Amino acid sequence: MENFTKPFTRQEAIPEAGIDRAVEIMRSGKLHRYNTEAGETAEAALLEKEFAEYLGVPYCLACASGGYALHVALKAAGLQPGEKVLTNAFTLAPVPGAINNAGGVPLLVEIDRNYCVDLVHLESLMQSEAPRYFMISHMRGHLADMEAVTTLCEQYKVVLIEDCAHTMGASWNGKASGTFGSIACFSTQTYKHINSGEGGFLTTTDAEIMARAIMHSGSYMLYERHGAAPDKDTFKDIRLDTPNYSGRMDNLRAAILRAQLPLLKDNCERWNELYRAAETGLQKINSIELSERPSLEYYVGSSIQFRPSSLTTPAQVQDFVTRCMKRGVELKWFGSEDPQGFTSRYDSWRYLGEAPTLPNTLDVLSNTLDMRLPLTFDTADIKVICDIIASELLNTD
Ligand SMILES: *Cc1c(COP(=O)(O)O)cnc(C)c1O
């Protein structure tokens, strides 16, 4: 039987228009976002305006990474040292890292079998711990019932911050992911939905939060050169009260992102075509459990998660992952005790102190496998991949 040979980490090329513009900027030497001449608007400011319009919000800050946006979001929202911040126990390491960096302490919430926060556990923590912040991570693009989440946040007076690293382009009941909380953070790192190597956005409808975020990002007193910022009166006091945590986006990255933004909607559909092909292929394998996708969720299927119920021990899961890899199919196991590559289980974030016992999360992750679906694949590739997964599962002893 054939092996699969395409790399799971290969992204599509940057559109030619973006490359041309980036070269122009390099020829001009004006890479820094504030390096403009009279009457000129920097690429980074244009990108902020365009992303704000795309999302339908008034304010957007382009910054150095998604993790940086999460950090600044907490600072701009007024997090005090030592304060607890609710967040999903299943997320990527930059999320608890950003909370730690902002001086907060993550308060981990259980997930359900669809990889979303468990709303019952969430409410019980809101009651018992009275936290002021919830950084919800839409991990792997799974959106929780966002109406229920926002209702709980309102009831317990919790500020909601959305980590939309995997949901750029997604929506819940017709409302864009990133417009439910007080602040949303996006990543433009290579493996996300638009690619500038590193980069991120912070968006909000709150003028004061945005003024603080802009000052934090390292705007010096040049905040008027931002593309989707509040008017200068909003900065009057804030500019003197807000430390500079230098983390701006440069014009080169902005140029290549501007060229990708118009393609995002179509690309989301292309991801979903791959996702549906993978879902159909994996559904045919009896022992595989897939998550349910609620009808109110419009997801962007840039990755798929599945649980083979026939793999019941860590050794069996590890062996299966290794055999798939030998045949060119790269799966990630989020349940591994030992963090590998981009994955890490919550109890390996040792800097948090003693890890809470979250039996549901551990149970779900124990055999959760994750597969990237890059746009350099087509549906024929997905068929080959699913056949390999099926045959290797049959080989499990
Ligand atoms: C990638 C990612 C981030 C952080 O993005 P960076 O731009 O890499 O800092 C945050 N949350 C999740 C879930 C991610 O996958």
Tab-separated table of C-alpha atoms in Angstrom, residues 5-350:
chain	number	residue	atom	x	y	z
A	5	THR	CA	4.625	11.988	0.788
A	6	LYS	CA	3.425	15.606	1.127
A	7	PRO	CA	4.571	17.568	4.189
A	8	PHE	CA	1.862	18.464	6.721
A	9	THR	CA	3.634	21.730	7.499
A	10	ARG	CA	3.749	23.203	3.987
A	11	GLN	CA	1.688	26.366	3.610
A	12	GLU	CA	0.736	28.045	0.355
A	13	ALA	CA	2.938	30.701	-1.207
A	14	ILE	CA	2.406	34.354	-0.308
A	15	PRO	CA	0.302	35.970	-3.085
A	16	GLU	CA	2.457	37.730	-5.713
A	17	ALA	CA	0.879	41.099	-4.896
A	18	GLY	CA	2.134	40.749	-1.332
A	19	ILE	CA	5.626	39.764	-2.451
A	20	ASP	CA	5.779	42.736	-4.857
A	21	ARG	CA	4.662	45.158	-2.159
A	22	ALA	CA	7.112	43.680	0.366
A	23	VAL	CA	9.972	44.123	-2.127
A	24	GLU	CA	8.897	47.737	-2.740
A	25	ILE	CA	8.968	48.386	0.993
A	26	MET	CA	12.412	46.816	1.315
A	27	ARG	CA	13.661	49.031	-1.534
A	28	SER	CA	12.306	52.085	0.306
A	29	GLY	CA	13.944	51.051	3.585
A	30	LYS	CA	10.733	52.049	5.416
A	31	LEU	CA	10.126	48.882	7.372
A	32	HIS	CA	9.177	50.428	10.697
A	33	ARG	CA	5.493	51.316	11.008
A	34	TYR	CA	6.198	54.886	12.127
A	35	ASN	CA	8.766	55.529	9.388
A	36	THR	CA	6.430	57.529	7.164
A	37	GLU	CA	6.695	60.785	5.262
A	38	ALA	CA	4.117	63.582	5.307
A	39	GLY	CA	0.787	62.404	3.928
A	40	GLU	CA	1.849	58.771	3.840
A	41	THR	CA	-0.012	55.953	5.629
A	42	ALA	CA	2.083	52.984	6.707
A	43	GLU	CA	1.248	49.469	5.578
A	44	ALA	CA	0.657	48.418	9.213
A	45	ALA	CA	-1.952	51.166	9.673
A	46	LEU	CA	-3.694	50.185	6.417
A	47	LEU	CA	-3.799	46.578	7.581
A	48	GLU	CA	-5.361	47.581	10.912
A	49	LYS	CA	-8.076	49.490	9.087
A	50	GLU	CA	-8.761	46.593	6.736
A	51	PHE	CA	-8.844	43.944	9.463
A	52	ALA	CA	-11.182	46.087	11.607
A	53	GLU	CA	-13.506	46.449	8.602
A	54	TYR	CA	-13.297	42.734	7.890
A	55	LEU	CA	-14.325	41.857	11.453
A	56	GLY	CA	-16.848	44.703	11.746
A	57	VAL	CA	-15.276	46.385	14.786
A	58	PRO	CA	-14.010	49.964	15.218
A	59	TYR	CA	-10.564	49.213	16.667
A	60	CYS	CA	-7.670	46.971	15.700
A	61	LEU	CA	-4.010	46.846	16.713
A	62	ALA	CA	-1.448	44.919	14.645
A	63	CYS	CA	1.291	43.501	16.845
A	64	ALA	CA	4.214	41.108	17.062
A	65	SER	CA	2.410	37.820	17.786
A	66	GLY	CA	-0.835	36.262	18.945
A	67	GLY	CA	0.673	35.509	22.341
A	68	TYR	CA	1.741	39.119	22.643
A	69	ALA	CA	-1.827	40.259	21.840
A	70	LEU	CA	-3.152	37.988	24.632
A	71	HIS	CA	-0.674	39.439	27.112
A	72	VAL	CA	-1.482	43.036	26.191
A	73	ALA	CA	-5.223	42.282	26.234
A	74	LEU	CA	-5.045	41.331	29.921
A	75	LYS	CA	-2.929	44.371	30.791
A	76	ALA	CA	-5.215	46.715	28.836
A	77	ALA	CA	-8.250	45.187	30.570
A	78	GLY	CA	-6.761	46.034	33.966
A	79	LEU	CA	-5.506	42.676	35.284
A	80	GLN	CA	-3.826	43.086	38.666
A	81	PRO	CA	-0.806	41.033	39.825
A	82	GLY	CA	-1.803	37.617	41.169
A	83	GLU	CA	-5.365	37.754	39.835
A	84	LYS	CA	-6.937	34.572	38.573
A	85	VAL	CA	-7.841	34.207	34.912
A	86	LEU	CA	-10.173	31.456	33.738
A	87	THR	CA	-8.999	29.597	30.666
A	88	ASN	CA	-9.555	26.243	28.961
A	89	ALA	CA	-7.389	23.385	30.199
A	90	PHE	CA	-7.019	22.314	26.555
A	91	THR	CA	-5.185	25.059	24.708
A	92	LEU	CA	-1.757	25.886	23.335
A	93	ALA	CA	1.072	26.863	25.675
A	94	PRO	CA	1.113	30.591	24.663
A	95	VAL	CA	-2.257	31.071	26.413
A	96	PRO	CA	-1.248	30.163	30.002
A	97	GLY	CA	2.089	31.778	29.126
A	98	ALA	CA	0.407	35.094	28.266
A	99	ILE	CA	-1.588	34.997	31.517
A	100	ASN	CA	1.624	34.376	33.463
A	101	ASN	CA	3.432	37.128	31.549
A	102	ALA	CA	0.660	39.587	32.460
A	103	GLY	CA	1.045	38.680	36.150
A	104	GLY	CA	-2.077	36.532	36.327
A	105	VAL	CA	-2.687	32.977	37.488
A	106	PRO	CA	-4.521	30.608	35.106
A	107	LEU	CA	-7.609	28.958	36.531
A	108	LEU	CA	-8.122	25.930	34.303
A	109	VAL	CA	-11.578	24.919	33.116
A	110	GLU	CA	-12.514	21.389	32.045
A	111	ILE	CA	-13.382	20.691	28.424
A	112	ASP	CA	-16.223	18.568	27.051
A	113	ARG	CA	-16.081	15.818	24.428
A	114	ASN	CA	-16.267	18.428	21.651
A	115	TYR	CA	-13.120	20.212	22.919
A	116	CYS	CA	-15.095	23.216	24.194
A	117	VAL	CA	-15.122	24.597	27.736
A	118	ASP	CA	-17.432	22.711	30.050
A	119	LEU	CA	-20.087	25.291	30.924
A	120	VAL	CA	-21.029	23.609	34.218
A	121	HIS	CA	-17.436	23.631	35.468
A	122	LEU	CA	-17.034	27.182	34.168
A	123	GLU	CA	-20.007	28.414	36.180
A	124	SER	CA	-18.910	26.594	39.319
A	125	LEU	CA	-15.478	28.289	39.120
A	126	MET	CA	-17.131	31.663	38.501
A	127	GLN	CA	-19.132	31.090	41.669
A	128	SER	CA	-16.381	29.733	43.895
A	129	GLU	CA	-13.402	31.838	42.769
A	130	ALA	CA	-15.080	35.071	41.609
A	131	PRO	CA	-12.498	35.735	38.876
A	132	ARG	CA	-12.797	38.955	36.845
A	133	TYR	CA	-11.443	37.535	33.584
A	134	PHE	CA	-12.090	34.639	31.259
A	135	MET	CA	-9.660	34.068	28.395
A	136	ILE	CA	-11.573	31.606	26.253
A	137	SER	CA	-9.413	29.746	23.763
A	138	HIS	CA	-11.325	28.525	20.727
A	139	MET	CA	-8.819	25.709	20.586
A	140	ARG	CA	-8.554	23.870	17.265
A	141	GLY	CA	-11.439	25.994	15.987
A	142	HIS	CA	-14.141	24.551	18.262
A	143	LEU	CA	-16.603	27.234	19.306
A	144	ALA	CA	-18.523	26.733	22.542
A	145	ASP	CA	-22.135	27.922	22.750
A	146	MET	CA	-21.149	31.590	22.676
A	147	GLU	CA	-24.562	32.844	23.740
A	148	ALA	CA	-24.350	30.710	26.887
A	149	VAL	CA	-20.752	31.836	27.511
A	150	THR	CA	-21.566	35.536	27.222
A	151	THR	CA	-24.653	35.119	29.414
A	152	LEU	CA	-22.532	33.547	32.169
A	153	CYS	CA	-19.903	36.295	31.829
A	154	GLU	CA	-22.575	38.977	32.172
A	155	GLN	CA	-24.192	37.251	35.130
A	156	TYR	CA	-20.905	36.912	37.054
A	157	LYS	CA	-19.395	40.196	35.789
A	158	VAL	CA	-16.497	38.483	34.090
A	159	VAL	CA	-14.563	40.220	31.284
A	160	LEU	CA	-14.404	37.913	28.272
A	161	ILE	CA	-11.249	37.833	26.122
A	162	GLU	CA	-11.322	35.580	23.070
A	163	ASP	CA	-8.286	33.713	21.777
A	164	CYS	CA	-9.190	33.420	18.091
A	165	ALA	CA	-5.883	31.929	16.901
A	166	HIS	CA	-7.847	29.074	15.268
A	167	THR	CA	-11.126	30.853	14.491
A	168	MET	CA	-10.218	33.700	12.168
A	169	GLY	CA	-13.115	33.495	9.682
A	170	ALA	CA	-15.382	31.412	11.941
A	171	SER	CA	-18.720	32.438	13.461
A	172	TRP	CA	-21.403	31.357	15.935
A	173	ASN	CA	-25.034	31.841	14.931
A	174	GLY	CA	-23.935	34.265	12.218
A	175	LYS	CA	-21.826	36.428	14.548
A	176	ALA	CA	-18.081	36.488	13.935
A	177	SER	CA	-15.751	34.805	16.378
A	178	GLY	CA	-13.900	37.684	18.015
A	179	THR	CA	-16.989	39.866	18.445
A	180	PHE	CA	-18.402	38.172	21.569
A	181	GLY	CA	-15.891	39.318	24.175
A	182	SER	CA	-14.524	42.695	25.259
A	183	ILE	CA	-11.310	41.904	23.407
A	184	ALA	CA	-10.267	39.373	20.778
A	185	CYS	CA	-6.764	38.230	19.859
A	186	PHE	CA	-5.675	36.683	16.568
A	187	SER	CA	-2.425	35.144	15.394
A	188	THR	CA	-0.880	35.474	11.938
A	189	GLN	CA	1.871	32.980	12.680
A	190	THR	CA	2.636	30.609	9.790
A	191	TYR	CA	0.258	27.806	10.845
A	192	LYS	CA	-2.814	30.015	11.305
A	193	HIS	CA	-5.313	31.301	8.725
A	194	ILE	CA	-3.207	34.104	7.325
A	195	ASN	CA	0.568	33.880	7.374
A	196	SER	CA	3.234	36.469	8.131
A	197	GLY	CA	5.658	34.143	9.910
A	198	GLU	CA	4.934	35.892	13.200
A	199	GLY	CA	2.242	38.465	13.969
A	200	GLY	CA	-1.087	39.108	15.617
A	201	PHE	CA	-4.083	41.395	16.083
A	202	LEU	CA	-5.937	42.714	19.088
A	203	THR	CA	-9.466	43.954	18.393
A	204	THR	CA	-12.082	45.605	20.596
A	205	THR	CA	-15.069	47.935	20.542
A	206	ASP	CA	-13.838	49.709	23.699
A	207	ALA	CA	-11.944	52.959	22.986
A	208	GLU	CA	-10.062	53.065	26.287
A	209	ILE	CA	-8.943	49.457	26.069
A	210	MET	CA	-7.635	50.109	22.575
A	211	ALA	CA	-5.835	53.275	23.659
A	212	ARG	CA	-4.085	51.314	26.416
A	213	ALA	CA	-3.267	48.431	24.075
A	214	ILE	CA	-1.746	50.821	21.530
A	215	MET	CA	0.386	52.505	24.192
A	216	HIS	CA	1.475	49.090	25.542
A	217	SER	CA	2.423	47.915	22.046
A	218	GLY	CA	5.142	50.539	21.941
A	219	SER	CA	3.604	53.440	20.046
A	220	TYR	CA	5.649	56.102	21.854
A	221	MET	CA	3.521	59.222	21.277
A	222	LEU	CA	2.778	58.297	17.675
A	223	TYR	CA	-0.639	56.759	18.336
A	224	GLU	CA	-2.206	58.988	15.725
A	225	ARG	CA	-0.440	56.887	13.095
A	226	HIS	CA	-2.681	53.903	13.793
A	227	GLY	CA	-5.260	52.798	11.269
A	228	ALA	CA	-8.166	51.774	13.523
A	229	ALA	CA	-7.655	53.712	16.760
A	230	PRO	CA	-9.825	55.965	18.942
A	231	ASP	CA	-9.445	59.756	18.660
A	232	LYS	CA	-6.559	61.454	20.376
A	233	ASP	CA	-8.594	62.696	23.353
A	234	THR	CA	-8.948	59.101	24.524
A	235	PHE	CA	-5.153	58.959	24.941
A	236	LYS	CA	-4.901	62.104	27.063
A	237	ASP	CA	-4.302	60.455	30.448
A	238	ILE	CA	-3.781	56.909	29.277
A	239	ARG	CA	-0.585	57.825	27.416
A	240	LEU	CA	1.140	58.748	30.674
A	241	ASP	CA	-0.164	55.806	32.682
A	242	THR	CA	0.656	52.967	30.316
A	243	PRO	CA	4.061	51.246	30.077
A	244	ASN	CA	5.622	50.526	26.686
A	245	TYR	CA	5.929	46.740	26.156
A	246	SER	CA	7.391	47.077	22.658
A	247	GLY	CA	5.700	44.562	20.350
A	248	ARG	CA	4.749	46.340	17.142
A	249	MET	CA	4.097	44.836	13.739
A	250	ASP	CA	6.366	46.004	10.928
A	251	ASN	CA	5.389	47.034	7.398
A	252	LEU	CA	6.812	43.944	5.691
A	253	ARG	CA	4.543	41.598	7.588
A	254	ALA	CA	1.629	43.978	7.119
A	255	ALA	CA	2.198	44.008	3.350
A	256	ILE	CA	2.059	40.237	2.990
A	257	LEU	CA	-1.002	40.039	5.256
A	258	ARG	CA	-2.867	42.723	3.316
A	259	ALA	CA	-2.501	40.589	0.207
A	260	GLN	CA	-3.954	37.536	1.998
A	261	LEU	CA	-6.949	39.142	3.684
A	262	PRO	CA	-9.085	39.305	0.490
A	263	LEU	CA	-8.523	35.541	-0.003
A	264	LEU	CA	-9.503	34.554	3.531
A	265	LYS	CA	-13.182	33.872	2.899
A	266	ASP	CA	-12.499	31.519	-0.020
A	267	ASN	CA	-9.664	29.853	1.856
A	268	CYS	CA	-11.981	29.087	4.773
A	269	GLU	CA	-14.266	27.273	2.318
A	270	ARG	CA	-11.268	25.380	0.898
A	271	TRP	CA	-10.284	24.278	4.423
A	272	ASN	CA	-13.826	23.128	5.036
A	273	GLU	CA	-13.817	21.070	1.856
A	274	LEU	CA	-10.717	19.243	3.146
A	275	TYR	CA	-12.299	18.937	6.597
A	276	ARG	CA	-15.480	17.376	5.212
A	277	ALA	CA	-13.422	14.934	3.149
A	278	ALA	CA	-11.443	13.944	6.249
A	279	GLU	CA	-14.607	13.689	8.335
A	280	THR	CA	-16.252	11.434	5.750
A	281	GLY	CA	-13.139	9.261	5.481
A	282	LEU	CA	-12.672	8.909	9.241
A	283	GLN	CA	-16.395	8.314	9.877
A	284	LYS	CA	-16.128	5.110	7.853
A	285	ILE	CA	-13.704	3.716	10.429
A	286	ASN	CA	-15.843	2.089	13.127
A	287	SER	CA	-13.619	2.657	16.124
A	288	ILE	CA	-13.132	6.392	15.493
A	289	GLU	CA	-15.060	8.986	17.457
A	290	LEU	CA	-15.331	12.462	15.921
A	291	SER	CA	-16.563	15.598	17.637
A	292	GLU	CA	-20.014	16.883	16.811
A	293	ARG	CA	-20.128	20.232	15.077
A	294	PRO	CA	-23.198	22.210	16.217
A	295	SER	CA	-25.387	23.608	13.448
A	296	LEU	CA	-24.939	27.155	14.821
A	297	GLU	CA	-21.174	26.915	14.377
A	298	TYR	CA	-19.479	28.022	11.153
A	299	TYR	CA	-16.035	26.561	11.645
A	300	VAL	CA	-12.816	26.814	9.667
A	301	GLY	CA	-11.573	23.242	9.348
A	302	SER	CA	-7.834	23.856	9.201
A	303	SER	CA	-7.318	20.804	11.427
A	304	ILE	CA	-9.343	17.787	12.543
A	305	GLN	CA	-9.412	15.913	15.860
A	306	PHE	CA	-10.452	12.295	16.328
A	307	ARG	CA	-10.371	9.592	18.985
A	308	PRO	CA	-9.759	5.946	18.099
A	309	SER	CA	-11.608	4.098	20.867
A	310	SER	CA	-9.649	0.914	20.115
A	311	LEU	CA	-6.454	2.550	21.421
A	312	THR	CA	-6.806	2.252	25.157
A	313	THR	CA	-3.272	2.573	26.542
A	314	PRO	CA	-0.690	5.349	26.113
A	315	ALA	CA	1.698	2.793	24.571
A	316	GLN	CA	-0.897	1.847	21.947
A	317	VAL	CA	-1.545	5.480	21.036
A	318	GLN	CA	2.178	6.243	20.799
A	319	ASP	CA	2.795	3.176	18.678
A	320	PHE	CA	-0.065	4.088	16.327
A	321	VAL	CA	1.238	7.651	15.934
A	322	THR	CA	4.717	6.280	15.159
A	323	ARG	CA	3.424	3.816	12.562
A	324	CYS	CA	1.336	6.514	10.838
A	325	MET	CA	4.379	8.798	10.783
A	326	LYS	CA	6.449	6.073	9.101
A	327	ARG	CA	3.881	6.099	6.335
A	328	GLY	CA	3.985	9.875	6.016
A	329	VAL	CA	0.867	10.726	8.068
A	330	GLU	CA	1.723	13.212	10.789
A	331	LEU	CA	-0.626	13.042	13.771
A	332	LYS	CA	-0.246	14.923	17.005
A	333	TRP	CA	-1.236	13.443	20.316
A	334	PHE	CA	-2.421	16.016	22.823
A	335	GLY	CA	-2.689	13.444	25.591
A	336	SER	CA	0.993	12.592	25.789
A	337	GLU	CA	2.489	12.948	29.234
A	338	ASP	CA	5.656	14.283	27.684
A	339	PRO	CA	5.135	17.482	25.640
A	340	GLN	CA	6.236	17.037	22.025
A	341	GLY	CA	6.425	19.564	19.211
A	342	PHE	CA	3.594	22.050	19.558
A	343	THR	CA	1.550	19.924	21.962
A	344	SER	CA	1.555	20.022	25.727
A	345	ARG	CA	-0.930	18.758	28.284
A	346	TYR	CA	-1.974	21.209	31.012
A	347	ASP	CA	-0.206	19.284	33.764
A	348	SER	CA	3.140	19.892	32.047
A	349	TRP	CA	2.856	23.676	32.633
A	350	ARG	CA	4.781	23.243	35.860
